[in-house]
Amino acid sequence: PYFEKHQALTKAAAALRTSFYWGGIAAGRMLVIFLPRRWSLWPLLLAGAIGMLATSVAISFRPSPAVASVLVVLSGFMAGPVWPVIVSCSQHMRQSPKFTSCVIAGGGLGGALGPWLFSYEIRTLGWRWFFPILAVACVGQLIMIALAFGRAKREAKVAE
C-alpha cells in the first residue's frame, strides 16, 4: 500500500518493491555466513540497526519511487543479519539454551505483535507516520543493543 498510495505505483510495481525488500533480507542474511570471520558479530548487529534507522528516516521524507525502491532494498539488506546475530549473541553471552529460547520466544512475540501494532498505527494515523514511527522503534532497538554490548564488555572484563 505504501508504494501504491504514496508513490502512485501500480499494484504489480508495488508488489515488486515488496519483493525487493525480501531479496534484501535474504542477501543481508548471507552476510552472517561470510563476515563473522573478519568481524565480530557486534559491529554487524550495530551496522544493521543503524542502517535500518537510516533507511526508515530517509523513507520518511517520501523520496521519489526510484530512491524509495533503493532504500527498501537497503533496508532489507541491513535488517537481514539483525535477528540471527541477536540470537547468536544471546547464546554467546549467556551460554544458556533456556535464555536463548526466551530470546527466540520474545522474537516470536514481536513477530506476532509487530504487524498488528503497525497495522493499527497505519489505520489510525495513516501511512505517512509508518516510517517515522519505525525510526523511533529503531532507536529503541539501538539502545537495547548498546546496553547488551556494554554488558557483554563488562562480563568479558570480569572473566579475564
PDB file of C-alpha atoms in Angstrom:
ATOM      1  CA  PRO A   1       0.000   0.000   0.000  1.00  0.00           C
ATOM      2  CA  TYR A   2       2.840   2.497   0.656  1.00  0.00           C
ATOM      3  CA  PHE A   3       4.066   2.326  -2.920  1.00  0.00           C
ATOM      4  CA  GLU A   4       0.522   2.377  -4.274  1.00  0.00           C
ATOM      5  CA  LYS A   5      -0.756   5.278  -2.173  1.00  0.00           C
ATOM      6  CA  HIS A   6       2.311   7.461  -1.695  1.00  0.00           C
ATOM      7  CA  GLN A   7       4.340   6.622  -4.759  1.00  0.00           C
ATOM      8  CA  ALA A   8       1.401   6.205  -7.175  1.00  0.00           C
ATOM      9  CA  LEU A   9       2.661   2.861  -8.482  1.00  0.00           C
ATOM     10  CA  THR A  10       0.525   0.052  -9.864  1.00  0.00           C
ATOM     11  CA  LYS A  11      -0.172  -2.995  -7.696  1.00  0.00           C
ATOM     12  CA  ALA A  12       2.306  -5.020  -9.733  1.00  0.00           C
ATOM     13  CA  ALA A  13       5.054  -2.398  -9.349  1.00  0.00           C
ATOM     14  CA  ALA A  14       4.315  -2.098  -5.614  1.00  0.00           C
ATOM     15  CA  ALA A  15       4.463  -5.882  -5.215  1.00  0.00           C
ATOM     16  CA  LEU A  16       7.820  -5.893  -6.989  1.00  0.00           C
ATOM     17  CA  ARG A  17       9.149  -3.362  -4.452  1.00  0.00           C
ATOM     18  CA  THR A  18       7.979  -5.643  -1.645  1.00  0.00           C
ATOM     19  CA  SER A  19       9.919  -8.500  -3.200  1.00  0.00           C
ATOM     20  CA  PHE A  20      12.949  -6.169  -3.336  1.00  0.00           C
ATOM     21  CA  TYR A  21      12.721  -5.849   0.449  1.00  0.00           C
ATOM     22  CA  TRP A  22      12.661  -9.627   0.936  1.00  0.00           C
ATOM     23  CA  GLY A  23      15.512 -10.029  -1.529  1.00  0.00           C
ATOM     24  CA  GLY A  24      17.475  -7.511   0.527  1.00  0.00           C
ATOM     25  CA  ILE A  25      16.770  -9.504   3.680  1.00  0.00           C
ATOM     26  CA  ALA A  26      17.998 -12.710   2.027  1.00  0.00           C
ATOM     27  CA  ALA A  27      21.185 -11.000   0.845  1.00  0.00           C
ATOM     28  CA  GLY A  28      21.717  -9.461   4.295  1.00  0.00           C
ATOM     29  CA  ARG A  29      21.348 -12.870   5.935  1.00  0.00           C
ATOM     30  CA  MET A  30      24.128 -14.143   3.703  1.00  0.00           C
ATOM     31  CA  LEU A  31      26.435 -11.637   5.409  1.00  0.00           C
ATOM     32  CA  VAL A  32      26.140 -13.653   8.595  1.00  0.00           C
ATOM     33  CA  ILE A  33      27.848 -16.527   6.791  1.00  0.00           C
ATOM     34  CA  PHE A  34      30.843 -14.581   5.489  1.00  0.00           C
ATOM     35  CA  LEU A  35      31.536 -11.530   7.656  1.00  0.00           C
ATOM     36  CA  PRO A  36      31.936 -13.019  11.137  1.00  0.00           C
ATOM     37  CA  ARG A  37      35.282 -14.493  10.065  1.00  0.00           C
ATOM     38  CA  ARG A  38      36.528 -10.953   9.566  1.00  0.00           C
ATOM     39  CA  TRP A  39      34.311  -9.094  12.076  1.00  0.00           C
ATOM     40  CA  SER A  40      32.832  -9.913  15.428  1.00  0.00           C
ATOM     41  CA  LEU A  41      29.056 -10.078  15.432  1.00  0.00           C
ATOM     42  CA  TRP A  42      28.565  -6.878  17.448  1.00  0.00           C
ATOM     43  CA  PRO A  43      29.654  -4.475  14.663  1.00  0.00           C
ATOM     44  CA  LEU A  44      27.442  -6.375  12.212  1.00  0.00           C
ATOM     45  CA  LEU A  45      24.491  -6.017  14.588  1.00  0.00           C
ATOM     46  CA  LEU A  46      25.199  -2.327  15.142  1.00  0.00           C
ATOM     47  CA  ALA A  47      25.642  -1.642  11.412  1.00  0.00           C
ATOM     48  CA  GLY A  48      22.369  -3.422  10.641  1.00  0.00           C
ATOM     49  CA  ALA A  49      20.437  -1.495  13.281  1.00  0.00           C
ATOM     50  CA  ILE A  50      21.927   1.852  12.214  1.00  0.00           C
ATOM     51  CA  GLY A  51      21.142   1.020   8.587  1.00  0.00           C
ATOM     52  CA  MET A  52      17.543   0.215   9.488  1.00  0.00           C
ATOM     53  CA  LEU A  53      17.265   3.536  11.311  1.00  0.00           C
ATOM     54  CA  ALA A  54      18.859   5.500   8.446  1.00  0.00           C
ATOM     55  CA  THR A  55      16.629   3.969   5.769  1.00  0.00           C
ATOM     56  CA  SER A  56      13.494   4.479   7.881  1.00  0.00           C
ATOM     57  CA  VAL A  57      14.374   8.139   8.374  1.00  0.00           C
ATOM     58  CA  ALA A  58      15.179   8.585   4.673  1.00  0.00           C
ATOM     59  CA  ILE A  59      11.908   6.980   3.530  1.00  0.00           C
ATOM     60  CA  SER A  60      10.053   9.239   5.989  1.00  0.00           C
ATOM     61  CA  PHE A  61      10.855  12.153   3.677  1.00  0.00           C
ATOM     62  CA  ARG A  62       8.864  10.480   0.870  1.00  0.00           C
ATOM     63  CA  PRO A  63      11.555  10.268  -1.803  1.00  0.00           C
ATOM     64  CA  SER A  64      10.891   9.503  -5.468  1.00  0.00           C
ATOM     65  CA  PRO A  65       9.796   5.939  -6.337  1.00  0.00           C
ATOM     66  CA  ALA A  66      13.287   5.105  -7.643  1.00  0.00           C
ATOM     67  CA  VAL A  67      15.025   6.315  -4.474  1.00  0.00           C
ATOM     68  CA  ALA A  68      12.379   4.687  -2.264  1.00  0.00           C
ATOM     69  CA  SER A  69      12.941   1.402  -4.117  1.00  0.00           C
ATOM     70  CA  VAL A  70      16.680   1.544  -3.433  1.00  0.00           C
ATOM     71  CA  LEU A  71      16.007   2.409   0.208  1.00  0.00           C
ATOM     72  CA  VAL A  72      13.636  -0.536   0.544  1.00  0.00           C
ATOM     73  CA  VAL A  73      16.301  -2.935  -0.751  1.00  0.00           C
ATOM     74  CA  LEU A  74      18.890  -1.353   1.525  1.00  0.00           C
ATOM     75  CA  SER A  75      16.513  -1.547   4.486  1.00  0.00           C
ATOM     76  CA  GLY A  76      16.003  -5.262   3.912  1.00  0.00           C
ATOM     77  CA  PHE A  77      19.734  -5.790   3.432  1.00  0.00           C
ATOM     78  CA  MET A  78      20.529  -4.021   6.703  1.00  0.00           C
ATOM     79  CA  ALA A  79      17.730  -5.806   8.580  1.00  0.00           C
ATOM     80  CA  GLY A  80      18.746  -9.233   7.270  1.00  0.00           C
ATOM     81  CA  PRO A  81      21.520 -10.067   9.720  1.00  0.00           C
ATOM     82  CA  VAL A  82      19.950  -8.441  12.785  1.00  0.00           C
ATOM     83  CA  TRP A  83      17.771 -11.296  14.063  1.00  0.00           C
ATOM     84  CA  PRO A  84      20.266 -14.145  13.516  1.00  0.00           C
ATOM     85  CA  VAL A  85      23.003 -12.055  15.163  1.00  0.00           C
ATOM     86  CA  ILE A  86      20.778 -11.250  18.156  1.00  0.00           C
ATOM     87  CA  VAL A  87      20.141 -14.955  18.679  1.00  0.00           C
ATOM     88  CA  SER A  88      23.824 -15.815  18.251  1.00  0.00           C
ATOM     89  CA  CYS A  89      24.984 -13.060  20.620  1.00  0.00           C
ATOM     90  CA  SER A  90      22.445 -14.068  23.250  1.00  0.00           C
ATOM     91  CA  GLN A  91      23.718 -17.644  23.170  1.00  0.00           C
ATOM     92  CA  HIS A  92      27.339 -16.498  23.282  1.00  0.00           C
ATOM     93  CA  MET A  93      26.741 -14.089  26.175  1.00  0.00           C
ATOM     94  CA  ARG A  94      24.806 -16.426  28.428  1.00  0.00           C
ATOM     95  CA  GLN A  95      25.768 -19.920  27.243  1.00  0.00           C
ATOM     96  CA  SER A  96      22.264 -20.946  28.260  1.00  0.00           C
ATOM     97  CA  PRO A  97      19.813 -22.739  25.981  1.00  0.00           C
ATOM     98  CA  LYS A  98      16.986 -21.602  28.274  1.00  0.00           C
ATOM     99  CA  PHE A  99      17.964 -17.924  27.890  1.00  0.00           C
ATOM    100  CA  THR A 100      18.335 -18.293  24.114  1.00  0.00           C
ATOM    101  CA  SER A 101      14.915 -19.953  23.983  1.00  0.00           C
ATOM    102  CA  CYS A 102      13.460 -16.968  25.827  1.00  0.00           C
ATOM    103  CA  VAL A 103      15.098 -14.602  23.329  1.00  0.00           C
ATOM    104  CA  ILE A 104      13.607 -16.593  20.458  1.00  0.00           C
ATOM    105  CA  ALA A 105      10.199 -16.612  22.169  1.00  0.00           C
ATOM    106  CA  GLY A 106      10.453 -12.829  22.608  1.00  0.00           C
ATOM    107  CA  GLY A 107      11.254 -12.533  18.917  1.00  0.00           C
ATOM    108  CA  GLY A 108       8.218 -14.659  18.110  1.00  0.00           C
ATOM    109  CA  LEU A 109       6.061 -12.400  20.263  1.00  0.00           C
ATOM    110  CA  GLY A 110       7.484  -9.368  18.480  1.00  0.00           C
ATOM    111  CA  GLY A 111       6.879 -11.085  15.150  1.00  0.00           C
ATOM    112  CA  ALA A 112       3.244 -11.572  16.131  1.00  0.00           C
ATOM    113  CA  LEU A 113       2.587  -8.209  17.786  1.00  0.00           C
ATOM    114  CA  GLY A 114       4.689  -6.024  15.472  1.00  0.00           C
ATOM    115  CA  PRO A 115       2.498  -6.380  12.378  1.00  0.00           C
ATOM    116  CA  TRP A 116      -0.637  -5.920  14.467  1.00  0.00           C
ATOM    117  CA  LEU A 117       0.695  -2.756  16.146  1.00  0.00           C
ATOM    118  CA  PHE A 118       1.936  -1.256  12.892  1.00  0.00           C
ATOM    119  CA  SER A 119      -1.316  -2.083  11.075  1.00  0.00           C
ATOM    120  CA  TYR A 120      -3.196  -0.372  13.906  1.00  0.00           C
ATOM    121  CA  GLU A 121      -0.877   2.619  13.583  1.00  0.00           C
ATOM    122  CA  ILE A 122      -1.444   2.740   9.806  1.00  0.00           C
ATOM    123  CA  ARG A 123      -5.223   2.512  10.226  1.00  0.00           C
ATOM    124  CA  THR A 124      -5.335   5.263  12.849  1.00  0.00           C
ATOM    125  CA  LEU A 125      -2.543   7.606  11.714  1.00  0.00           C
ATOM    126  CA  GLY A 126      -2.065   6.644   8.079  1.00  0.00           C
ATOM    127  CA  TRP A 127       0.972   5.577   6.071  1.00  0.00           C
ATOM    128  CA  ARG A 128       2.574   8.971   6.477  1.00  0.00           C
ATOM    129  CA  TRP A 129       3.565   8.074  10.055  1.00  0.00           C
ATOM    130  CA  PHE A 130       4.666   4.475   9.423  1.00  0.00           C
ATOM    131  CA  PHE A 131       8.334   5.178   8.698  1.00  0.00           C
ATOM    132  CA  PRO A 132       8.826   7.905  11.324  1.00  0.00           C
ATOM    133  CA  ILE A 133       7.395   5.591  13.997  1.00  0.00           C
ATOM    134  CA  LEU A 134       9.510   2.741  12.643  1.00  0.00           C
ATOM    135  CA  ALA A 135      12.550   5.017  13.009  1.00  0.00           C
ATOM    136  CA  VAL A 136      11.656   5.613  16.668  1.00  0.00           C
ATOM    137  CA  ALA A 137      11.400   1.830  17.147  1.00  0.00           C
ATOM    138  CA  CYS A 138      14.844   1.507  15.551  1.00  0.00           C
ATOM    139  CA  VAL A 139      16.228   3.986  18.098  1.00  0.00           C
ATOM    140  CA  GLY A 140      14.795   1.772  20.842  1.00  0.00           C
ATOM    141  CA  GLN A 141      16.462  -1.221  19.234  1.00  0.00           C
ATOM    142  CA  LEU A 142      19.791   0.621  19.116  1.00  0.00           C
ATOM    143  CA  ILE A 143      19.508   1.460  22.809  1.00  0.00           C
ATOM    144  CA  MET A 144      18.887  -2.206  23.645  1.00  0.00           C
ATOM    145  CA  ILE A 145      21.864  -3.264  21.512  1.00  0.00           C
ATOM    146  CA  ALA A 146      24.097  -0.700  23.231  1.00  0.00           C
ATOM    147  CA  LEU A 147      23.001  -1.946  26.671  1.00  0.00           C
ATOM    148  CA  ALA A 148      23.626  -5.575  25.686  1.00  0.00           C
ATOM    149  CA  PHE A 149      27.017  -4.719  24.198  1.00  0.00           C
ATOM    150  CA  GLY A 150      28.017  -2.828  27.347  1.00  0.00           C
ATOM    151  CA  ARG A 151      27.035  -5.801  29.462  1.00  0.00           C
ATOM    152  CA  ALA A 152      28.979  -8.183  27.220  1.00  0.00           C
ATOM    153  CA  LYS A 153      32.083  -5.997  27.524  1.00  0.00           C
ATOM    154  CA  ARG A 154      31.778  -5.820  31.322  1.00  0.00           C
ATOM    155  CA  GLU A 155      31.309  -9.589  31.589  1.00  0.00           C
ATOM    156  CA  ALA A 156      34.320 -10.161  29.310  1.00  0.00           C
ATOM    157  CA  LYS A 157      36.497  -7.968  31.568  1.00  0.00           C
ATOM    158  CA  VAL A 158      35.345  -9.832  34.676  1.00  0.00           C
ATOM    159  CA  ALA A 159      36.121 -13.177  33.012  1.00  0.00           C
ATOM    160  CA  GLU A 160      39.711 -12.099  32.288  1.00  0.00           C
TER     161      GLU A 160
END
